[in-house]
CSV table of C-alpha atoms in Angstrom, one decimal:
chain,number,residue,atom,x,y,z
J,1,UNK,CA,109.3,1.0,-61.6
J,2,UNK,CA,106.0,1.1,-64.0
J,3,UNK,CA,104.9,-2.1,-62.4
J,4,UNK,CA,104.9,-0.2,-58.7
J,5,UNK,CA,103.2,2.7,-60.3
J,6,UNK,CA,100.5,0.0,-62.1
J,7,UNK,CA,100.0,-1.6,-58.7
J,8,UNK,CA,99.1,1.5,-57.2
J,9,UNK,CA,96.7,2.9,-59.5
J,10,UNK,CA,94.9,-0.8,-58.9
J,11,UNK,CA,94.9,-0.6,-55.5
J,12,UNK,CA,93.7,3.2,-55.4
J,13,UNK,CA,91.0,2.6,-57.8
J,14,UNK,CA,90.2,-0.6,-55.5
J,15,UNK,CA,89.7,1.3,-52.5
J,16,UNK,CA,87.7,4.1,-54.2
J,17,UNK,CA,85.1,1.2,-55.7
J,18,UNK,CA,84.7,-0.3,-52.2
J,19,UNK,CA,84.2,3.1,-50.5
J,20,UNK,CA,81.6,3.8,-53.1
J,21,UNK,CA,80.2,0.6,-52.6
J,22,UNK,CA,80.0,0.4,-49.0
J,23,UNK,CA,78.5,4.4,-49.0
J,24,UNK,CA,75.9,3.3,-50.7
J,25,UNK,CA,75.2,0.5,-48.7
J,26,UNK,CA,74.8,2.9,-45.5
J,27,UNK,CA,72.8,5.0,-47.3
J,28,UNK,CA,70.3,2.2,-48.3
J,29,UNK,CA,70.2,1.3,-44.4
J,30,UNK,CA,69.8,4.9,-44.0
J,31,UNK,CA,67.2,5.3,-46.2
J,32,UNK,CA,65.3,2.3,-45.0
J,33,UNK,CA,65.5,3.3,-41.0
J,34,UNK,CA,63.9,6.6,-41.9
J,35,UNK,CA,61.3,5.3,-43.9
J,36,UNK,CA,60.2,2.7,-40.6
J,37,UNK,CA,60.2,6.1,-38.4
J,38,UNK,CA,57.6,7.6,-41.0
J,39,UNK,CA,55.2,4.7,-40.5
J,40,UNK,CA,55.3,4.7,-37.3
J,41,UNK,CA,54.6,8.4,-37.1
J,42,UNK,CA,52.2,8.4,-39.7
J,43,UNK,CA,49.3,10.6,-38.6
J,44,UNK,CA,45.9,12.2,-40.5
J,45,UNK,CA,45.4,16.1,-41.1
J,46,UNK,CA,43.8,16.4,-37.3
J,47,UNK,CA,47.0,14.5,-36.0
J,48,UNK,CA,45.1,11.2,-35.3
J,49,UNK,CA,47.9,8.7,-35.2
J,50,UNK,CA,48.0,5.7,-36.8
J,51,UNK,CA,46.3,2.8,-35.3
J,52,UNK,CA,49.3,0.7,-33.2
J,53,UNK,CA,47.3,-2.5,-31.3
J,54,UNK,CA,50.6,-2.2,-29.1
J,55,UNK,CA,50.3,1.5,-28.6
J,56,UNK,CA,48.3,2.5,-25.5
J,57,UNK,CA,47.9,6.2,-27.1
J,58,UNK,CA,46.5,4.7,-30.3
J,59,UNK,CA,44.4,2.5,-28.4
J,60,UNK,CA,43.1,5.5,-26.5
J,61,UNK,CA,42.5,7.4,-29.5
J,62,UNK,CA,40.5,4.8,-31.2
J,63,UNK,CA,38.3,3.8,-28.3
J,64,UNK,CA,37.8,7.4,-27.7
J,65,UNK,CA,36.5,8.2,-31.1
J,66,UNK,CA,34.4,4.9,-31.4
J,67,UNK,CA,32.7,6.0,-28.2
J,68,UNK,CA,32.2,9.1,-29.4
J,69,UNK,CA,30.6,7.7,-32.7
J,70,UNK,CA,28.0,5.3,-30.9
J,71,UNK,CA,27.1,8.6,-28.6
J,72,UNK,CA,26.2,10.1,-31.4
J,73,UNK,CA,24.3,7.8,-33.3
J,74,UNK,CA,22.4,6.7,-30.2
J,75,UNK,CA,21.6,10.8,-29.6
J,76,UNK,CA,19.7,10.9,-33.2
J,77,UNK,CA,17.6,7.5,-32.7
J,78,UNK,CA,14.0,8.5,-32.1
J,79,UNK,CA,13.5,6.3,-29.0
J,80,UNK,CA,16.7,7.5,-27.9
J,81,UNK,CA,15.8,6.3,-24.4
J,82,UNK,CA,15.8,3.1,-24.9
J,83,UNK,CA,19.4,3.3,-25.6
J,84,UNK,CA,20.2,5.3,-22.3
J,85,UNK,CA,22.0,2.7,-20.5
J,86,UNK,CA,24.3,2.7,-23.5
J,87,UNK,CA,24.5,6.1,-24.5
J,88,UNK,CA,26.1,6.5,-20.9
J,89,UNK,CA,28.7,3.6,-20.8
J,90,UNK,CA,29.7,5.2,-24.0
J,91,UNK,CA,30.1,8.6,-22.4
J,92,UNK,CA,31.5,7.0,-19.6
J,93,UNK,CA,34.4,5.1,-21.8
J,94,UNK,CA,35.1,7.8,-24.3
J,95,UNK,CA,35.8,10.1,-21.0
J,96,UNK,CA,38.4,7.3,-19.7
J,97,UNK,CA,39.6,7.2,-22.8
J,98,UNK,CA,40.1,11.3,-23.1
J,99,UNK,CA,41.5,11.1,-19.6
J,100,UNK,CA,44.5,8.7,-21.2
J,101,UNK,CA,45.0,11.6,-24.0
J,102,UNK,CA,44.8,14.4,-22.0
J,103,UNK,CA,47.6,12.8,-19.9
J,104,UNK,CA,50.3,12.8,-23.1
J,105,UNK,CA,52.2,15.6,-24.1
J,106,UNK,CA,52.1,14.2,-27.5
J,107,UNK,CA,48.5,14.2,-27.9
J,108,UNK,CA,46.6,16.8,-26.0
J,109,UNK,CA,47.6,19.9,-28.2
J,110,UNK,CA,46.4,18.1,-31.0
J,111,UNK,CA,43.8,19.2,-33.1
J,112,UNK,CA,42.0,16.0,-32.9
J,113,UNK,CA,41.7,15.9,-29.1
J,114,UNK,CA,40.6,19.0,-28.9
J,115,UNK,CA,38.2,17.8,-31.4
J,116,UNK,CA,36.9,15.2,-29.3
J,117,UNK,CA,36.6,16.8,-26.2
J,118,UNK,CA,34.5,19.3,-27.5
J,119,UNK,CA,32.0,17.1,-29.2
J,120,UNK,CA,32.4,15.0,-25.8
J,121,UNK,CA,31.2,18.2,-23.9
J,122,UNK,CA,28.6,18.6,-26.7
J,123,UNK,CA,27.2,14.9,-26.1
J,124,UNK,CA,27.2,15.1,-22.4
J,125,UNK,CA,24.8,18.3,-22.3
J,126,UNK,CA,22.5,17.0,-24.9
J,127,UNK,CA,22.2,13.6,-23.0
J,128,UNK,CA,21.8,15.4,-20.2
J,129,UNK,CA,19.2,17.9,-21.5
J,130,UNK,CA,17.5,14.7,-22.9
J,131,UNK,CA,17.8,12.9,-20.2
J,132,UNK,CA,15.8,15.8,-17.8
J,133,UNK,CA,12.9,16.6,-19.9
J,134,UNK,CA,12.7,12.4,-20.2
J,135,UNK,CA,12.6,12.1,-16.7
J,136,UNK,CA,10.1,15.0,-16.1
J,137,UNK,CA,7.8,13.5,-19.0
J,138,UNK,CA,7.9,10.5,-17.3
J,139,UNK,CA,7.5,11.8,-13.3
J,140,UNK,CA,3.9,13.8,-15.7
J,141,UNK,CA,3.2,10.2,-16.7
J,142,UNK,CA,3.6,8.4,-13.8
J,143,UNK,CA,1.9,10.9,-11.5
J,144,UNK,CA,-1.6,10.3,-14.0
J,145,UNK,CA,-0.8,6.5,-13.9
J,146,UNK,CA,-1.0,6.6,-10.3
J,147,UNK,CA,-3.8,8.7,-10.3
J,148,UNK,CA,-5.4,5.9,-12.3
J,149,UNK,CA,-4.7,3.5,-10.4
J,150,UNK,CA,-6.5,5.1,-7.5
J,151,UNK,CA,-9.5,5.9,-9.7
J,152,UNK,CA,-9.5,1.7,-10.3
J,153,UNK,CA,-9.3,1.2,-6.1
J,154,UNK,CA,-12.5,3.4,-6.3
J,155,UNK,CA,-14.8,1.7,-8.5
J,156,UNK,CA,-13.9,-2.0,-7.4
J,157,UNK,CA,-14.4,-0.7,-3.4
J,158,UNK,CA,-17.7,0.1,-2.0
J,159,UNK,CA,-17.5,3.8,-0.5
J,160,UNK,CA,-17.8,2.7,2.7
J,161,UNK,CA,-14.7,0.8,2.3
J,162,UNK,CA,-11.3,2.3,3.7
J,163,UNK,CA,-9.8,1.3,0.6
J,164,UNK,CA,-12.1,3.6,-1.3
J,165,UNK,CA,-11.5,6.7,1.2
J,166,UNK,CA,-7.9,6.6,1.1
J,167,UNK,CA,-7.7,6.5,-2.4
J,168,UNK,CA,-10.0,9.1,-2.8
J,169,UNK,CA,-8.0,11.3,-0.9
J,170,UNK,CA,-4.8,10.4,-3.0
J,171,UNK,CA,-6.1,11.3,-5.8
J,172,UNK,CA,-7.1,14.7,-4.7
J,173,UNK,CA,-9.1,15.9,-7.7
J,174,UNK,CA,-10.1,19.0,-7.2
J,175,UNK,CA,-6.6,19.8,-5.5
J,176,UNK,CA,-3.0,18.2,-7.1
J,177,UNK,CA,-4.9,16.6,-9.9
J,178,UNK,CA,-6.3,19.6,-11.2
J,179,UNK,CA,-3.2,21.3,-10.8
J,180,UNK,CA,-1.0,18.4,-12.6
J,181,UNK,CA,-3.8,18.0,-15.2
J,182,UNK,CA,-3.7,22.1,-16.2
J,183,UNK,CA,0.0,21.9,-15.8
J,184,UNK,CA,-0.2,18.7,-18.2
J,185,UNK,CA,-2.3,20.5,-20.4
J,186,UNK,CA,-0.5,23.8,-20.6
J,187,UNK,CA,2.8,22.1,-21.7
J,188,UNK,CA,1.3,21.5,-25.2
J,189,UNK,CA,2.8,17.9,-25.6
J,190,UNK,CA,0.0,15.5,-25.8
J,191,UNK,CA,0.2,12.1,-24.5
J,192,UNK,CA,-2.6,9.2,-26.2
J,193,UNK,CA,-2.2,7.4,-22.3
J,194,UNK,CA,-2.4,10.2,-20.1
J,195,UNK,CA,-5.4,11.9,-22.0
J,196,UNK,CA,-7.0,8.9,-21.7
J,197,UNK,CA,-6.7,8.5,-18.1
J,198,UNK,CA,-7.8,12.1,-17.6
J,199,UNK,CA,-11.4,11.4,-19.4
J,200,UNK,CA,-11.9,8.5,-17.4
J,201,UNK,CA,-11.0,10.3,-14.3
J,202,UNK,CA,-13.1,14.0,-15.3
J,203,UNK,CA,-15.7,11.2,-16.4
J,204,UNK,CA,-16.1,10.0,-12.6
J,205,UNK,CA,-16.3,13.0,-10.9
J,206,UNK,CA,-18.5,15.3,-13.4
J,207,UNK,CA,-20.7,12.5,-13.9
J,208,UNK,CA,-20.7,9.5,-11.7
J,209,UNK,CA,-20.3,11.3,-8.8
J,210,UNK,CA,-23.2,13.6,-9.0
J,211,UNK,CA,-25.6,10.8,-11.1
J,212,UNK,CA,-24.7,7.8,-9.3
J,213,UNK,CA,-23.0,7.9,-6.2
J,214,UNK,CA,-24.1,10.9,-4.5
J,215,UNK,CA,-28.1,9.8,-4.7
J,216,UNK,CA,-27.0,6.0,-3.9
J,217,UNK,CA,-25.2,7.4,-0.4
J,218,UNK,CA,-28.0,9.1,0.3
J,219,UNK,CA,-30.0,6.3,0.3
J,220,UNK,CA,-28.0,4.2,2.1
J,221,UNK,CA,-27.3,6.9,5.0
J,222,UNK,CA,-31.3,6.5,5.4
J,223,UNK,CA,-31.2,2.5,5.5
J,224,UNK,CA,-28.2,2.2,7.8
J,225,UNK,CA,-29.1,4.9,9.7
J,226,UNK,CA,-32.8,4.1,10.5
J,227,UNK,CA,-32.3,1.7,14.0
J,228,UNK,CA,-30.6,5.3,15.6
J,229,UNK,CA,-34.1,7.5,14.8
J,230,UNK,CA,-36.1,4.5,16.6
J,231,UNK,CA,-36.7,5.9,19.6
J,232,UNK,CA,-37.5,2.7,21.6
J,233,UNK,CA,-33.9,1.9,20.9
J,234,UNK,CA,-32.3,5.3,21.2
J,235,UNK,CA,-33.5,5.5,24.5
J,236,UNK,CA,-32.2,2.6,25.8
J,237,UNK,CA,-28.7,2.7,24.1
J,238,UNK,CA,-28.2,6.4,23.5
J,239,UNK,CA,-24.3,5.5,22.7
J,240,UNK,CA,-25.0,2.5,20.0
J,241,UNK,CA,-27.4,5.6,18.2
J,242,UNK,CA,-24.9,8.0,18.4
J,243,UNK,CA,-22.0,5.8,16.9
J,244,UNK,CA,-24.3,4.4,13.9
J,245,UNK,CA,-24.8,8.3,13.2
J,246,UNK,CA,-21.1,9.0,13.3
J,247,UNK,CA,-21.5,6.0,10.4
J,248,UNK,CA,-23.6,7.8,8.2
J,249,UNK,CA,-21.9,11.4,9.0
J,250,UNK,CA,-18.9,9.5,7.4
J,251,UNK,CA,-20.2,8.7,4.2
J,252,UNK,CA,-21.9,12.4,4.3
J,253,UNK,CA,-18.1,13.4,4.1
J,254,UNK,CA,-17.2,11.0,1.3
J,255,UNK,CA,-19.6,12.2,-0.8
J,256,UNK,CA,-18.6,16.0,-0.3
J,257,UNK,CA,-15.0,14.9,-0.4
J,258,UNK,CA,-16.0,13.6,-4.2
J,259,UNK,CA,-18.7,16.6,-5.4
J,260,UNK,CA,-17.6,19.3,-7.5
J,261,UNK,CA,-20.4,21.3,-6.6
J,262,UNK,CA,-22.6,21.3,-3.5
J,263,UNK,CA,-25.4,18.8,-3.1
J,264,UNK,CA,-28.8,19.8,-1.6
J,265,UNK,CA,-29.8,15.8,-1.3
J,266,UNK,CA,-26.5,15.7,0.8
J,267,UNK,CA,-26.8,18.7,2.7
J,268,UNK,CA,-30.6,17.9,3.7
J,269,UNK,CA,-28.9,14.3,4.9
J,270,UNK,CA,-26.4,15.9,7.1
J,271,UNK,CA,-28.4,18.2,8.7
J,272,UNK,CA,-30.9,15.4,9.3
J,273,UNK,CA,-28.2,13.8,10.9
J,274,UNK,CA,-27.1,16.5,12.8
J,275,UNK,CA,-29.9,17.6,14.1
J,276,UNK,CA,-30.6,13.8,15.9
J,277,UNK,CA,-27.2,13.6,17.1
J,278,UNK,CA,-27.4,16.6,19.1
J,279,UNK,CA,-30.6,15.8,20.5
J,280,UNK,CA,-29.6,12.2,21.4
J,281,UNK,CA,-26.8,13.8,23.2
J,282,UNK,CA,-28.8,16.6,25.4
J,283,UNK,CA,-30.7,13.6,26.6
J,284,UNK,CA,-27.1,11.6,28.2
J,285,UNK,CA,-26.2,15.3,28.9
J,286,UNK,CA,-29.4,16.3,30.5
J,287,UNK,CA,-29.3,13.0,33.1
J,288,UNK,CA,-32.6,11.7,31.2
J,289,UNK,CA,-30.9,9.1,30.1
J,290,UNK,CA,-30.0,7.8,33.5
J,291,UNK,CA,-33.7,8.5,34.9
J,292,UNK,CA,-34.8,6.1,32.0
J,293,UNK,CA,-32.2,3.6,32.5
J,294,UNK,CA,-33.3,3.7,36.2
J,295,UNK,CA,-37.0,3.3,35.2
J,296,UNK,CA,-36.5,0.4,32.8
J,297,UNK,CA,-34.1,-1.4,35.3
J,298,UNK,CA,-37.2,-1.1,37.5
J,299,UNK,CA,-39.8,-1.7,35.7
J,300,UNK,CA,-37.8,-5.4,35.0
J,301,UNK,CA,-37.0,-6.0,38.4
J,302,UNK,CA,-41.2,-5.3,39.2
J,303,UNK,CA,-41.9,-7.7,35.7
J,304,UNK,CA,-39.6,-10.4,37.2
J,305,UNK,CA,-41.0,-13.7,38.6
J,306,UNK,CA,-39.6,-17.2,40.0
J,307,UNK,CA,-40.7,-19.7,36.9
J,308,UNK,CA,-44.1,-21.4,37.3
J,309,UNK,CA,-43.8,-25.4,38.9
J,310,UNK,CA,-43.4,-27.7,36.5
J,311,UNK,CA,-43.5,-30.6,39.0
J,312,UNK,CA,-42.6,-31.4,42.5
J,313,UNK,CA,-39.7,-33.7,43.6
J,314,UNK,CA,-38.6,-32.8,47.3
J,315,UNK,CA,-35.2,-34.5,46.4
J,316,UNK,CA,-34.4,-32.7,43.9
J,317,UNK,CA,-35.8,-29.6,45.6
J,318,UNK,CA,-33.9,-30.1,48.6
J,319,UNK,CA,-30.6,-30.9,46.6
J,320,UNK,CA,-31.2,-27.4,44.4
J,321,UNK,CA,-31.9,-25.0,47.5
J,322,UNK,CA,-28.9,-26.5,49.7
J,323,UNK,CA,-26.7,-26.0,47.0
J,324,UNK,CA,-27.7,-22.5,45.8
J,325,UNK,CA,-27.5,-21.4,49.6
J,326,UNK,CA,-23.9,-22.5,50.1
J,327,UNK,CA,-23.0,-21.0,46.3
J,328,UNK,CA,-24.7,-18.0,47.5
J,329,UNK,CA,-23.9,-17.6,50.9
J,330,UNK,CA,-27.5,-17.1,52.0
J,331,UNK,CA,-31.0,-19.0,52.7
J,332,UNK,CA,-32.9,-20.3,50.0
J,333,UNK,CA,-36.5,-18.3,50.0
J,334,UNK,CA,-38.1,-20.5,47.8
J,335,UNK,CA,-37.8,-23.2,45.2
J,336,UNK,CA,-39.5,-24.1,41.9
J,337,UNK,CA,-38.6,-26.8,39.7
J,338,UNK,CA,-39.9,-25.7,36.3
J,339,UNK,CA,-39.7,-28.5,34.3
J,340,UNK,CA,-42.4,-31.3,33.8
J,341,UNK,CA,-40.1,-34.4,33.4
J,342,UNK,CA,-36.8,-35.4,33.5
J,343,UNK,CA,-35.2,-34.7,30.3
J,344,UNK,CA,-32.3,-36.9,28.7
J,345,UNK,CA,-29.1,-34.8,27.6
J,346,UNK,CA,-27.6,-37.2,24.5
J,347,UNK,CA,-24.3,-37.5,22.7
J,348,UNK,CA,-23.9,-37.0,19.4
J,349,UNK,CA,-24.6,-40.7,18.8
J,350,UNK,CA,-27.7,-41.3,20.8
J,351,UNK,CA,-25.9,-42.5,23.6
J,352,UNK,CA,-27.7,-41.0,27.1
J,353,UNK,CA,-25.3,-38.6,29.2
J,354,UNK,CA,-27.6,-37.5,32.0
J,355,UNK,CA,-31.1,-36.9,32.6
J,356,UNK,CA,-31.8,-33.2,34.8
J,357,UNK,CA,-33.9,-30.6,36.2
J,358,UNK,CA,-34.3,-27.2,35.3
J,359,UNK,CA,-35.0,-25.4,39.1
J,360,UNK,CA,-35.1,-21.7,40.0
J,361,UNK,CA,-35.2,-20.0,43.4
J,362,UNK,CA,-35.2,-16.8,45.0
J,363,UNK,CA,-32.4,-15.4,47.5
J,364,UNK,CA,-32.1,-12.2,49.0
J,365,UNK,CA,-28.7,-10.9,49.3
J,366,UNK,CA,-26.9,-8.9,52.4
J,367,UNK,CA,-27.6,-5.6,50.4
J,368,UNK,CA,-31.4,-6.4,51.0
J,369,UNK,CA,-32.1,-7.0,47.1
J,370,UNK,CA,-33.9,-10.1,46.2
J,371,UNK,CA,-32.6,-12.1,42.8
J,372,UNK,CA,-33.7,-15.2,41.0
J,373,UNK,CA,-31.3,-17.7,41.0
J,374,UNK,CA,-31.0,-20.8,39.0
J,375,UNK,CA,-29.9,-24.6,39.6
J,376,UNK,CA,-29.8,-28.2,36.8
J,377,UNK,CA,-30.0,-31.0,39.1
J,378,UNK,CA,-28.6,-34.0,37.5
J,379,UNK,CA,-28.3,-37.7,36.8
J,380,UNK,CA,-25.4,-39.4,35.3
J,381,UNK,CA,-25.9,-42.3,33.2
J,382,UNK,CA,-24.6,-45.3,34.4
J,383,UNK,CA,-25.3,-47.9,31.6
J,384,UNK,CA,-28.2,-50.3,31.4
J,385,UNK,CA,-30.6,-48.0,31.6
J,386,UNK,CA,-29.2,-46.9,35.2
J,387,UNK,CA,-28.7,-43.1,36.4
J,388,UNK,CA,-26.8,-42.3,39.9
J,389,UNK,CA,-27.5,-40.0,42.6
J,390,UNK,CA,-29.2,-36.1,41.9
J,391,UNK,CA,-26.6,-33.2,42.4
J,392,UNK,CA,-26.7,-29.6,41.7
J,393,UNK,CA,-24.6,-28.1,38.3
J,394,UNK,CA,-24.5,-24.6,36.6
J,395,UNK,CA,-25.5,-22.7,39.5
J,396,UNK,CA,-26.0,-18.8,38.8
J,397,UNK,CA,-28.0,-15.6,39.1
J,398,UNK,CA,-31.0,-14.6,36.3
J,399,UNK,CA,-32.0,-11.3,37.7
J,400,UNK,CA,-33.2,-9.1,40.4
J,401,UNK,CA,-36.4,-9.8,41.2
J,402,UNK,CA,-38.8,-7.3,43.8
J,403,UNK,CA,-38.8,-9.2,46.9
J,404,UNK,CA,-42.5,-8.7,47.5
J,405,UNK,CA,-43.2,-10.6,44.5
J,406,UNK,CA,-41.0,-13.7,45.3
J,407,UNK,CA,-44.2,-15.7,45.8
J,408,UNK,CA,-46.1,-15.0,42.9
């Protein structure tokens, strides 16, 4: 009975030790599964998680606040700009990456988001603010560059150029320049390049213009001018005049385009100008022109004779007169050869082509008007110093002639 009572006791005290053993062991595994939950839910003050190269929220978080770091830094550089492109794939990437976050419940009450998207919010306005007063610096620049660049077309081009004209009028300095350039100067942020391009441009027109350029265009208005005040050739081409003044009226507006201030040497030149155009064109207006045209025409037609005879071949003259009448449609009046020989037309080796004539006659037409006409009577070479048969080449008119003074 004893030993049944000893067995127990054993066997009781048996299963007490393993129970104790084996709660222990579950609470070691216990222990141990909690602790890998804390690691993996590990997180700073702000909430930032833990960085998880397997966890798309961790990933997220740390591209988001990288972004937002190289933002930052590029924001404080001095040439800021030339980090631009960057600064906005940064801004770009950290806002994908806020996007992610904003989308978990887990994350986007955090302290830390809210964290980021306010200094993300923060970057994008000062980029933005930066980015505006670069761009209007640079449109300032730019527009003085440009205005250099015209000032450059200017002095390389002669003023009667078209070149010169149109970039004159681009650079419009007494109108948009000097509106940009007090606009420029009013903003009270100097700029080494575009003050320099301003002296250079004020330098022109306060003192090239009025030193240099406006006495040389007066002179050269006189010189290229002077054929239109001649009357002997006014008279005759009225039109020709009136177009070489419309020349010099041109440069005339050049040169006001370009003055600051009024120019007596100019004005005298325009009025000069002025004055002959309008009294080239009373006389087309007035018909005097056409009374003069009609009393030159005359005049040549009295001045006009058949050429003097050279020699006398009755061939020749015979060949001439038949072939001007049938070219003309009407008898022959008289002929005249007018050279003294025959003379030898060469290639450009020596070689003999033909030998001709030079012949004129007179005709007179249906219309009653008599005109000189002209006739080369030829010989081809034949070789060994042979020449064929005369005939009549390059037939035409040279004139009306008055047909009571055919014969003289």
């Amino acid at each position: 009975m004893k030993t049944k009572y000893v067995l127990l006791i054993v066997l009781l005290l048996a299963g007490t030790t393993s129970q104790a053993q084996f709660g222990k062991l579950k609470a070691k595994l216990k222990s141990k599964t909690s602790k890998s939950k804390k690691v993996k839910s590990k997180r700073s003050k702000d909430g930032e998680p833990e960085y998880d190269p397997n966890n798309k929220v961790s990933q997220a978080q740390r591209s988001a606040k990288q972004a937002l770091s190289f933002v930052e830094k590029g924001l404080q550089k001095k040439n800021w700009e030339a980090s631009s492109r960057g600064i906005k794939k940064d801004l770009q990437k950290a806002r994908k990456n806020l996007d992610v976050l904003k989308g978990e419940d887990s994350e986007n009450n955090r302290k830390y988001y809210k964290n980021y998207e306010a200094r993300y919010a923060q970057f994008k306005n000062t980029f933005a603010t930066k980015m505006q007063a670069y761009g209007e610096k640079k449109a300032v620049e730019n527009y003085f560059v440009e205005a250099h660049r015209n000032l450059r077309v200017m002095n390389d081009e002669f003023y009667t150029k078209k070149a010169f004209g149109e970039a004159a009028k681009r650079l419009d300095y007494k109108g948009e320049f000097a509106k940009k350039k007090a606009s420029y100067q009013a903003s009270n942020k100097p700029n080494a390049r575009i003050d320099k391009y301003v002296k250079a441009i004020d330098e022109f027109y306060n003192n090239a213009v009025p030193k240099e350029y406006i006495p040389a265009m007066v002179k050269y208005i006189d010189k290229e001018t002077k054929s239109a005040f001649d009357k002997k050739k006014w008279e005759w081409r009225p039109q020709d005049a009136l177009k070489t003044l419309a020349k010099g009226k041109k440069v005339v507006e050049i040169g006001k385009m370009l003055s600051l201030k009024p120019s007596s040497e100019l004005k005298a030149s325009e009025n000069k100008l002025e004055a002959h155009r309008k009294m080239i064109q009373e006389y087309i207006d007035s018909g005097k022109y056409e009374a003069y045209k009609a009393k030159v025409k005359q005049k040549r037609i009295d001045e006009k004779r058949v050429n003097k005879v050279g020699m006398r071949n009755p061939q020749a003259e015979a060949i001439a007169k038949n072939a001007l009448a049938k070219k003309f449609g009407v008898p022959v009046l008289r002929i005249a050869i007018g050279s003294v020989r025959w003379d030898v037309k060469k290639n450009n080796v020596g070689v003999p082509l033909y030998k001709y004539l030079y012949v004129e006659g007179a005709i007179k037409k249906k219309d009653g008007n008599c005109h000189v006409v002209v006739a080369w009577v030829r010989r081809s070479y034949e070789g060994g110093g042979r020449y064929g048969a005369m005939f009549a080449a390059d037939l035409r008119e040279d004139g009306q002639i008055n047909c009571a003074n055919i014969y003289k």
